């Protein structure tokens, strides 16, 4: 099983929010509107939207990184012109969000939100700052491993995916109930980006590769 | 080889919602309707940090993010208010229902449902017992259609898998 069960009591917020009844399987219906998805125009996303280090007057503090990869369908075909949105904490582990109370410094030069459209090969690319780990109140001494949130559309509303990208070798993985909610170890690995020297730019930024593979659309079954 | 889902978490508010996200049609659009309601958890408490996405089933002629162009956009996005309320302004869909996705802290996978604007013979509705069927029917009051999402427990909304 790839996806985590919504009821995952180790992640406490699921206890009152996970549906208690199984989802109703919709019988094959070629007219179901969920088999289609919004189409995004190139004019809707600015060139700088994918560079999270250039959205303010100054440069954000932290380790500059490049995060790139492809959005693919389950057969490995690229998904073109699809919207990829990312958001994250700053280098100190603090979000530019009024609700974040972690006593780590905010960075006036870092909002931590970006978007881009995939190219003809399904490729996206962001320049950003490596996010910090941050504490949360799920259980005593709970810390989220450093991560970048991803939102991806695909070609059918049924493929819509929100996920999180982690960094290789993070010692917090075994203690994180959100990552560990994915039952299969091989599936968890697919949430971890790979350091890539070919993506790394000399004297400028480390590179990480992260591919996103969306589920089948029902009509492919 | 599919990438697993993870929760949207609590801190998407500076990134995903956008000003015109809830407006699939501009103000004053002929025949526009309001689709509104609240999101509740299993204790009956409002969910103040959910993100809802509405899909009409066709792209339309108006942009999604910048809302350039005239007419209708097929997609809308709305975060819930502290009392769990959301609100979209949209055109009527071609068919009887709109597709809705709900993301929230505590939901490791988004949940999918449908907002039926009218009752009638329908392959999905007809497969449900009356109490469950009722959870998918919006209540119309003029041009305002009310649809609450109950994530868990009594009156739990029917969620779908495809
Ligand atoms: Fe996060």
Tab-separated table of C-alpha atoms and ligand atoms in Angstrom:
chain	number	residue	atom	x	y	z
A	1	UNK	CA	0.000	0.000	0.000
A	2	UNK	CA	1.448	3.315	-1.080
A	3	UNK	CA	-0.639	5.927	0.689
A	4	UNK	CA	-0.881	6.240	4.459
A	5	UNK	CA	-4.175	5.258	6.077
A	6	UNK	CA	-5.956	8.409	7.135
A	7	UNK	CA	-6.446	6.961	10.573
A	8	UNK	CA	-2.871	6.856	11.899
A	9	UNK	CA	-3.173	7.403	15.663
A	10	UNK	CA	0.568	8.061	16.092
A	11	UNK	CA	-0.225	11.333	14.330
A	12	UNK	CA	-2.683	12.623	16.874
A	13	UNK	CA	-4.571	15.063	14.665
A	14	UNK	CA	-5.854	12.142	12.592
A	15	UNK	CA	-7.896	10.786	15.511
A	16	UNK	CA	-10.794	13.221	15.135
A	17	UNK	CA	-10.317	14.018	11.465
A	18	UNK	CA	-9.901	10.708	9.657
A	19	UNK	CA	-13.184	9.451	8.213
A	20	UNK	CA	-14.443	6.423	10.123
A	21	UNK	CA	-16.145	4.826	7.140
A	22	UNK	CA	-14.395	3.455	4.091
A	23	UNK	CA	-14.492	5.583	0.964
A	24	UNK	CA	-17.222	4.605	-1.474
A	25	UNK	CA	-15.692	3.197	-4.647
A	26	UNK	CA	-17.178	4.953	-7.609
A	27	UNK	CA	-18.000	2.574	-10.407
A	28	UNK	CA	-16.343	3.287	-13.732
A	29	UNK	CA	-18.065	6.329	-15.170
A	30	UNK	CA	-16.390	7.875	-18.217
A	31	UNK	CA	-18.399	11.056	-17.666
A	32	UNK	CA	-17.184	11.624	-14.105
A	33	UNK	CA	-15.823	15.156	-13.935
A	34	UNK	CA	-13.032	13.950	-11.653
A	35	UNK	CA	-11.353	12.417	-14.706
A	36	UNK	CA	-10.414	15.894	-15.889
A	37	UNK	CA	-8.253	18.538	-14.284
A	38	UNK	CA	-7.611	22.261	-14.573
A	39	UNK	CA	-5.284	23.495	-17.302
A	40	UNK	CA	-2.759	26.167	-16.376
A	41	UNK	CA	-1.595	28.917	-18.695
A	42	UNK	CA	2.071	29.884	-18.798
A	43	UNK	CA	1.131	33.501	-18.211
A	44	UNK	CA	-0.231	32.546	-14.818
A	45	UNK	CA	3.098	31.695	-13.249
A	46	UNK	CA	5.914	34.260	-13.123
A	47	UNK	CA	9.509	33.359	-13.929
A	48	UNK	CA	10.621	34.333	-10.423
A	49	UNK	CA	7.920	32.296	-8.694
A	50	UNK	CA	10.242	29.272	-8.768
A	51	UNK	CA	13.148	31.089	-7.094
A	52	UNK	CA	12.355	31.393	-3.405
A	53	UNK	CA	15.654	33.194	-2.778
A	54	UNK	CA	14.752	36.215	-4.939
A	55	UNK	CA	11.335	37.206	-3.673
A	56	UNK	CA	12.561	39.977	-1.336
A	57	UNK	CA	15.077	42.806	-1.183
A	58	UNK	CA	17.844	40.734	0.321
A	59	UNK	CA	18.911	37.114	0.205
A	60	UNK	CA	17.500	34.707	2.768
A	61	UNK	CA	19.780	33.177	5.379
A	62	UNK	CA	20.632	29.518	5.002
A	63	UNK	CA	22.019	26.909	2.687
A	64	UNK	CA	20.989	27.654	-0.919
A	65	UNK	CA	19.750	24.548	-2.724
A	66	UNK	CA	18.282	23.511	-6.056
A	67	UNK	CA	15.381	21.070	-6.005
A	68	UNK	CA	14.403	19.560	-9.327
A	69	UNK	CA	12.736	16.482	-10.712
A	70	UNK	CA	9.953	15.252	-12.929
A	71	UNK	CA	6.243	14.761	-12.528
A	72	UNK	CA	5.350	11.414	-14.068
A	73	UNK	CA	2.313	9.220	-14.402
A	74	UNK	CA	2.402	5.671	-13.103
A	75	UNK	CA	3.669	4.437	-16.481
A	76	UNK	CA	6.606	6.815	-16.349
A	77	UNK	CA	5.219	9.278	-18.879
A	78	UNK	CA	5.916	12.953	-18.201
A	79	UNK	CA	3.042	15.162	-17.103
A	80	UNK	CA	3.498	18.434	-18.947
A	81	UNK	CA	2.389	21.938	-18.017
A	82	UNK	CA	1.106	20.827	-14.675
A	83	UNK	CA	1.253	23.113	-11.663
A	84	UNK	CA	3.747	22.318	-8.903
A	85	UNK	CA	3.493	24.380	-5.720
A	86	UNK	CA	5.947	24.206	-2.814
A	87	UNK	CA	6.048	25.709	0.641
A	88	UNK	CA	8.417	25.313	3.551
A	89	UNK	CA	9.932	26.667	6.747
A	90	UNK	CA	12.989	28.903	6.670
A	91	UNK	CA	16.509	27.744	7.527
A	92	UNK	CA	15.747	28.057	11.229
A	93	UNK	CA	12.620	25.901	11.021
A	94	UNK	CA	10.098	28.731	11.165
A	95	UNK	CA	7.218	29.308	8.740
A	96	UNK	CA	6.191	32.748	7.509
A	97	UNK	CA	2.769	31.939	8.936
A	98	UNK	CA	1.070	33.783	11.773
A	99	UNK	CA	0.215	30.503	13.478
A	100	UNK	CA	3.800	29.273	13.780
A	101	UNK	CA	4.890	29.802	17.402
A	102	UNK	CA	8.248	28.043	17.224
A	103	UNK	CA	10.702	30.456	18.909
A	104	UNK	CA	13.128	30.458	15.996
A	105	UNK	CA	13.934	33.622	14.068
A	106	UNK	CA	11.724	34.603	11.152
A	107	UNK	CA	13.605	35.649	8.006
A	108	UNK	CA	12.276	38.852	6.412
A	109	UNK	CA	13.847	37.788	3.132
A	110	UNK	CA	12.132	34.427	2.941
A	111	UNK	CA	8.445	33.683	2.436
A	112	UNK	CA	8.964	30.041	1.600
A	113	UNK	CA	6.354	29.635	-1.140
A	114	UNK	CA	6.926	28.924	-4.830
A	115	UNK	CA	5.232	27.581	-7.919
A	116	UNK	CA	6.102	26.529	-11.435
A	117	UNK	CA	4.723	24.608	-14.381
A	118	UNK	CA	6.424	21.450	-15.588
A	119	UNK	CA	8.111	21.589	-18.977
A	120	UNK	CA	7.736	19.275	-21.962
A	121	UNK	CA	9.579	16.494	-20.130
A	122	UNK	CA	7.560	16.940	-16.960
A	123	UNK	CA	10.465	18.710	-15.266
A	124	UNK	CA	10.200	21.326	-12.538
A	125	UNK	CA	13.001	23.248	-10.817
A	126	UNK	CA	13.088	25.401	-7.696
A	127	UNK	CA	15.875	27.392	-6.095
A	128	UNK	CA	15.379	27.720	-2.367
A	129	UNK	CA	16.962	27.455	1.077
A	130	UNK	CA	17.301	24.169	2.916
A	131	UNK	CA	14.519	24.240	5.523
A	132	UNK	CA	15.241	23.578	9.184
A	133	UNK	CA	13.666	20.860	11.319
A	134	UNK	CA	11.013	22.161	13.686
A	135	UNK	CA	9.254	21.001	16.843
A	136	UNK	CA	5.547	20.257	17.074
A	137	UNK	CA	3.259	19.231	19.876
A	138	UNK	CA	2.221	15.794	18.697
A	139	UNK	CA	4.045	14.055	21.561
A	140	UNK	CA	6.835	15.009	23.989
A	141	UNK	CA	9.994	16.136	22.187
A	142	UNK	CA	8.415	15.758	18.748
A	143	UNK	CA	10.353	17.159	15.777
A	144	UNK	CA	9.531	17.169	12.097
A	145	UNK	CA	12.417	16.167	9.834
A	146	UNK	CA	13.322	18.956	7.411
A	147	UNK	CA	10.864	18.880	4.528
A	148	UNK	CA	9.414	20.807	1.628
A	149	UNK	CA	5.656	20.537	1.068
A	150	UNK	CA	4.646	19.748	-2.521
A	151	UNK	CA	1.300	20.145	-4.265
A	152	UNK	CA	0.886	18.625	-7.734
A	153	UNK	CA	-2.127	18.502	-10.065
A	154	UNK	CA	-1.753	15.972	-12.905
A	155	UNK	CA	-4.253	15.325	-15.673
A	156	UNK	CA	-7.205	14.133	-13.587
A	157	UNK	CA	-8.631	15.489	-10.364
A	158	UNK	CA	-8.236	11.957	-8.999
A	159	UNK	CA	-4.455	12.319	-9.384
A	160	UNK	CA	-4.260	15.457	-7.252
A	161	UNK	CA	-1.452	14.956	-4.744
A	162	UNK	CA	-0.133	16.862	-1.761
A	163	UNK	CA	2.973	15.391	-0.207
A	164	UNK	CA	6.246	16.245	1.529
A	165	UNK	CA	9.806	15.882	0.291
A	166	UNK	CA	12.482	14.942	2.818
A	167	UNK	CA	16.278	15.128	2.699
A	168	UNK	CA	18.482	12.050	2.582
A	169	UNK	CA	19.822	10.584	5.801
A	170	UNK	CA	17.781	12.656	8.231
A	171	UNK	CA	18.095	11.090	11.723
A	172	UNK	CA	14.545	12.191	12.575
A	173	UNK	CA	12.864	9.807	10.111
A	174	UNK	CA	12.219	6.947	12.566
A	175	UNK	CA	10.612	9.319	15.069
A	176	UNK	CA	8.265	11.144	12.700
A	177	UNK	CA	4.706	9.771	12.754
A	178	UNK	CA	3.794	11.662	9.582
A	179	UNK	CA	6.504	10.050	7.491
A	180	UNK	CA	6.067	6.727	9.303
A	181	UNK	CA	2.327	6.772	8.538
A	182	UNK	CA	3.316	5.396	5.138
A	183	UNK	CA	3.346	1.689	5.963
A	184	UNK	CA	5.670	0.415	3.264
A	185	UNK	CA	9.378	1.161	3.685
A	186	UNK	CA	9.991	1.305	-0.066
A	187	UNK	CA	7.143	3.781	-0.438
A	188	UNK	CA	8.604	5.936	2.363
A	189	UNK	CA	11.888	6.006	0.462
A	190	UNK	CA	10.072	7.651	-2.434
A	191	UNK	CA	9.465	10.663	-0.199
A	192	UNK	CA	13.201	11.192	0.241
A	193	UNK	CA	15.043	13.317	-2.301
A	194	UNK	CA	18.468	12.263	-3.593
A	195	UNK	CA	21.554	14.429	-3.450
A	196	UNK	CA	22.721	14.877	-7.031
A	197	UNK	CA	26.152	16.239	-7.963
A	198	UNK	CA	24.937	16.857	-11.518
A	199	UNK	CA	22.233	19.171	-10.237
A	200	UNK	CA	24.680	20.847	-7.851
A	201	UNK	CA	26.121	24.081	-9.226
A	202	UNK	CA	29.796	24.750	-8.421
A	203	UNK	CA	30.440	27.461	-5.840
A	204	UNK	CA	26.729	28.190	-5.653
A	205	UNK	CA	24.197	25.561	-4.492
A	206	UNK	CA	23.746	21.875	-3.648
A	207	UNK	CA	21.292	19.981	-5.824
A	208	UNK	CA	18.567	17.520	-4.865
A	209	UNK	CA	16.441	15.413	-7.158
A	210	UNK	CA	12.852	14.456	-6.348
A	211	UNK	CA	10.464	12.836	-8.814
A	212	UNK	CA	6.737	12.795	-8.156
A	213	UNK	CA	4.787	9.857	-9.561
A	214	UNK	CA	1.034	10.311	-9.644
A	215	UNK	CA	-1.507	7.525	-9.359
A	216	UNK	CA	-3.412	5.932	-12.150
A	217	UNK	CA	-6.486	7.576	-13.471
A	218	UNK	CA	-9.439	5.171	-13.189
A	219	UNK	CA	-9.753	4.951	-16.972
A	220	UNK	CA	-6.319	3.335	-17.173
A	221	UNK	CA	-7.395	0.380	-15.061
B	1	UNK	CA	6.183	3.484	-7.774
B	2	UNK	CA	3.565	6.063	-6.821
B	3	UNK	CA	4.585	8.887	-4.508
B	4	UNK	CA	2.732	8.595	-1.190
B	5	UNK	CA	0.473	11.353	0.068
B	6	UNK	CA	1.347	13.408	3.149
B	7	UNK	CA	-0.738	15.901	5.063
B	8	UNK	CA	-1.011	19.512	3.918
B	9	UNK	CA	-0.190	20.381	7.546
B	10	UNK	CA	-1.199	23.544	9.391
B	11	UNK	CA	1.070	26.046	7.661
B	12	UNK	CA	-0.070	26.315	4.040
B	13	UNK	CA	-1.848	29.642	4.507
B	14	UNK	CA	1.027	31.761	3.167
B	15	UNK	CA	1.409	29.569	0.104
B	16	UNK	CA	-1.686	27.880	-1.308
B	17	UNK	CA	-4.690	30.197	-0.881
B	18	UNK	CA	-4.834	33.171	-3.242
B	19	UNK	CA	-7.063	36.182	-3.213
B	20	UNK	CA	-9.400	35.229	-6.038
B	21	UNK	CA	-9.183	31.504	-5.347
B	22	UNK	CA	-12.781	31.167	-4.133
B	23	UNK	CA	-14.178	33.077	-7.140
B	24	UNK	CA	-14.644	30.800	-10.138
B	25	UNK	CA	-16.672	33.598	-11.735
B	26	UNK	CA	-16.364	37.359	-11.315
B	27	UNK	CA	-18.795	39.299	-9.197
B	28	UNK	CA	-22.066	39.915	-11.008
B	29	UNK	CA	-21.600	37.007	-13.391
B	30	UNK	CA	-25.044	36.057	-14.763
B	31	UNK	CA	-26.401	32.956	-13.054
B	32	UNK	CA	-23.609	32.826	-10.479
B	33	UNK	CA	-24.292	30.779	-7.378
B	34	UNK	CA	-22.679	30.664	-3.961
B	35	UNK	CA	-21.592	27.333	-2.549
B	36	UNK	CA	-20.851	27.632	1.141
B	37	UNK	CA	-20.761	25.600	4.304
B	38	UNK	CA	-18.615	24.522	7.203
B	39	UNK	CA	-16.146	21.723	7.829
B	40	UNK	CA	-16.484	19.748	11.095
B	41	UNK	CA	-14.368	17.119	12.805
B	42	UNK	CA	-15.448	13.971	14.611
B	43	UNK	CA	-16.230	15.896	17.803
B	44	UNK	CA	-18.492	18.270	15.892
B	45	UNK	CA	-15.938	21.061	16.223
B	46	UNK	CA	-15.259	23.339	13.254
B	47	UNK	CA	-12.053	22.701	11.321
B	48	UNK	CA	-10.353	26.103	11.052
B	49	UNK	CA	-7.389	24.974	8.974
B	50	UNK	CA	-8.826	23.030	6.059
B	51	UNK	CA	-8.247	23.824	2.401
B	52	UNK	CA	-11.018	23.065	-0.092
B	53	UNK	CA	-10.722	22.744	-3.840
B	54	UNK	CA	-13.704	22.862	-6.146
B	55	UNK	CA	-13.660	21.537	-9.710
B	56	UNK	CA	-16.431	22.226	-12.243
B	57	UNK	CA	-15.329	19.583	-14.715
B	58	UNK	CA	-14.161	21.897	-17.479
B	59	UNK	CA	-11.422	24.458	-17.644
B	60	UNK	CA	-13.542	27.378	-18.806
B	61	UNK	CA	-12.260	30.599	-20.299
B	62	UNK	CA	-10.941	32.342	-17.209
B	63	UNK	CA	-7.479	31.709	-15.763
B	64	UNK	CA	-6.995	29.647	-12.641
B	65	UNK	CA	-4.394	31.621	-10.682
B	66	UNK	CA	-4.537	35.129	-12.092
B	67	UNK	CA	-8.181	34.922	-13.128
B	68	UNK	CA	-7.353	36.634	-16.439
B	69	UNK	CA	-10.036	36.552	-19.082
B	70	UNK	CA	-13.789	36.592	-19.065
B	71	UNK	CA	-16.323	34.065	-17.990
B	72	UNK	CA	-15.800	30.977	-15.900
B	73	UNK	CA	-12.767	29.284	-14.400
B	74	UNK	CA	-13.266	25.620	-13.672
B	75	UNK	CA	-11.208	25.580	-10.493
B	76	UNK	CA	-11.470	27.239	-7.108
B	77	UNK	CA	-9.581	27.067	-3.841
B	78	UNK	CA	-10.703	28.276	-0.429
B	79	UNK	CA	-9.245	27.951	3.067
B	80	UNK	CA	-11.687	27.644	5.961
B	81	UNK	CA	-12.203	30.525	8.383
B	82	UNK	CA	-11.741	30.069	12.165
B	83	UNK	CA	-15.372	28.904	12.393
B	84	UNK	CA	-14.816	26.279	9.681
B	85	UNK	CA	-16.651	28.243	6.987
B	86	UNK	CA	-15.754	28.181	3.310
B	87	UNK	CA	-17.430	29.995	0.430
B	88	UNK	CA	-17.145	29.751	-3.355
B	89	UNK	CA	-18.775	31.852	-6.073
B	90	UNK	CA	-19.210	29.690	-9.129
B	91	UNK	CA	-21.237	28.994	-12.242
B	92	UNK	CA	-23.520	25.992	-12.278
B	93	UNK	CA	-21.824	22.833	-13.508
B	94	UNK	CA	-23.036	21.127	-16.670
B	95	UNK	CA	-24.120	18.121	-14.631
B	96	UNK	CA	-25.756	17.767	-11.225
B	97	UNK	CA	-22.630	17.938	-9.077
B	98	UNK	CA	-19.330	19.689	-8.363
B	99	UNK	CA	-16.190	17.799	-7.318
B	100	UNK	CA	-14.693	18.758	-3.969
B	101	UNK	CA	-11.356	17.898	-2.375
B	102	UNK	CA	-10.663	18.580	1.290
B	103	UNK	CA	-7.127	18.922	2.649
B	104	UNK	CA	-6.321	19.516	6.313
B	105	UNK	CA	-3.855	18.995	9.081
B	106	UNK	CA	-4.697	15.520	10.360
B	107	UNK	CA	-5.696	14.255	6.918
B	108	UNK	CA	-2.771	12.279	5.552
B	109	UNK	CA	-4.615	11.934	2.248
B	110	UNK	CA	-7.043	14.487	0.859
B	111	UNK	CA	-10.656	13.299	0.929
B	112	UNK	CA	-12.827	13.585	-2.190
B	113	UNK	CA	-16.548	14.113	-2.309
B	114	UNK	CA	-19.256	15.617	-4.501
B	115	UNK	CA	-21.609	18.504	-3.916
B	116	UNK	CA	-24.897	17.624	-5.624
B	117	UNK	CA	-26.866	20.754	-6.395
B	118	UNK	CA	-29.951	18.743	-7.228
B	119	UNK	CA	-31.351	15.388	-6.251
B	120	UNK	CA	-32.386	12.899	-8.911
B	121	UNK	CA	-31.527	9.545	-10.387
B	122	UNK	CA	-27.765	9.159	-10.233
B	123	UNK	CA	-25.527	6.096	-10.201
B	124	UNK	CA	-23.651	7.215	-7.090
B	125	UNK	CA	-26.586	8.616	-5.119
B	126	UNK	CA	-28.774	5.618	-5.915
B	127	UNK	CA	-26.180	3.260	-4.457
B	128	UNK	CA	-26.367	4.936	-1.033
B	129	UNK	CA	-28.903	4.519	1.741
B	130	UNK	CA	-31.031	7.659	2.311
B	131	UNK	CA	-29.077	8.870	5.331
B	132	UNK	CA	-25.738	8.639	3.516
B	133	UNK	CA	-27.229	10.026	0.304
B	134	UNK	CA	-28.337	13.139	2.176
B	135	UNK	CA	-24.743	13.995	3.038
B	136	UNK	CA	-24.027	14.710	-0.642
B	137	UNK	CA	-27.003	16.986	-1.276
B	138	UNK	CA	-26.581	20.739	-0.949
B	139	UNK	CA	-29.512	22.655	0.524
B	140	UNK	CA	-30.577	25.450	-1.821
B	141	UNK	CA	-31.777	28.800	-0.577
B	142	UNK	CA	-32.158	30.900	-3.710
B	143	UNK	CA	-28.718	31.205	-5.275
B	144	UNK	CA	-26.961	29.996	-2.127
B	145	UNK	CA	-26.223	26.302	-1.808
B	146	UNK	CA	-25.203	25.085	1.631
B	147	UNK	CA	-22.998	22.041	1.956
B	148	UNK	CA	-21.275	21.024	5.179
B	149	UNK	CA	-18.424	18.533	5.312
B	150	UNK	CA	-18.384	16.204	8.320
B	151	UNK	CA	-15.060	14.424	8.324
B	152	UNK	CA	-16.008	11.797	10.890
B	153	UNK	CA	-18.833	10.445	13.033
B	154	UNK	CA	-22.509	11.308	12.993
B	155	UNK	CA	-23.620	12.483	9.566
B	156	UNK	CA	-20.178	11.698	8.168
B	157	UNK	CA	-19.946	12.887	4.588
B	158	UNK	CA	-19.667	10.189	1.942
B	159	UNK	CA	-16.113	10.247	0.622
B	160	UNK	CA	-15.188	8.704	-2.675
B	161	UNK	CA	-12.441	6.654	-4.182
B	162	UNK	CA	-11.988	6.253	-7.885
C	1	LIG	FE1	5.783	21.494	7.381
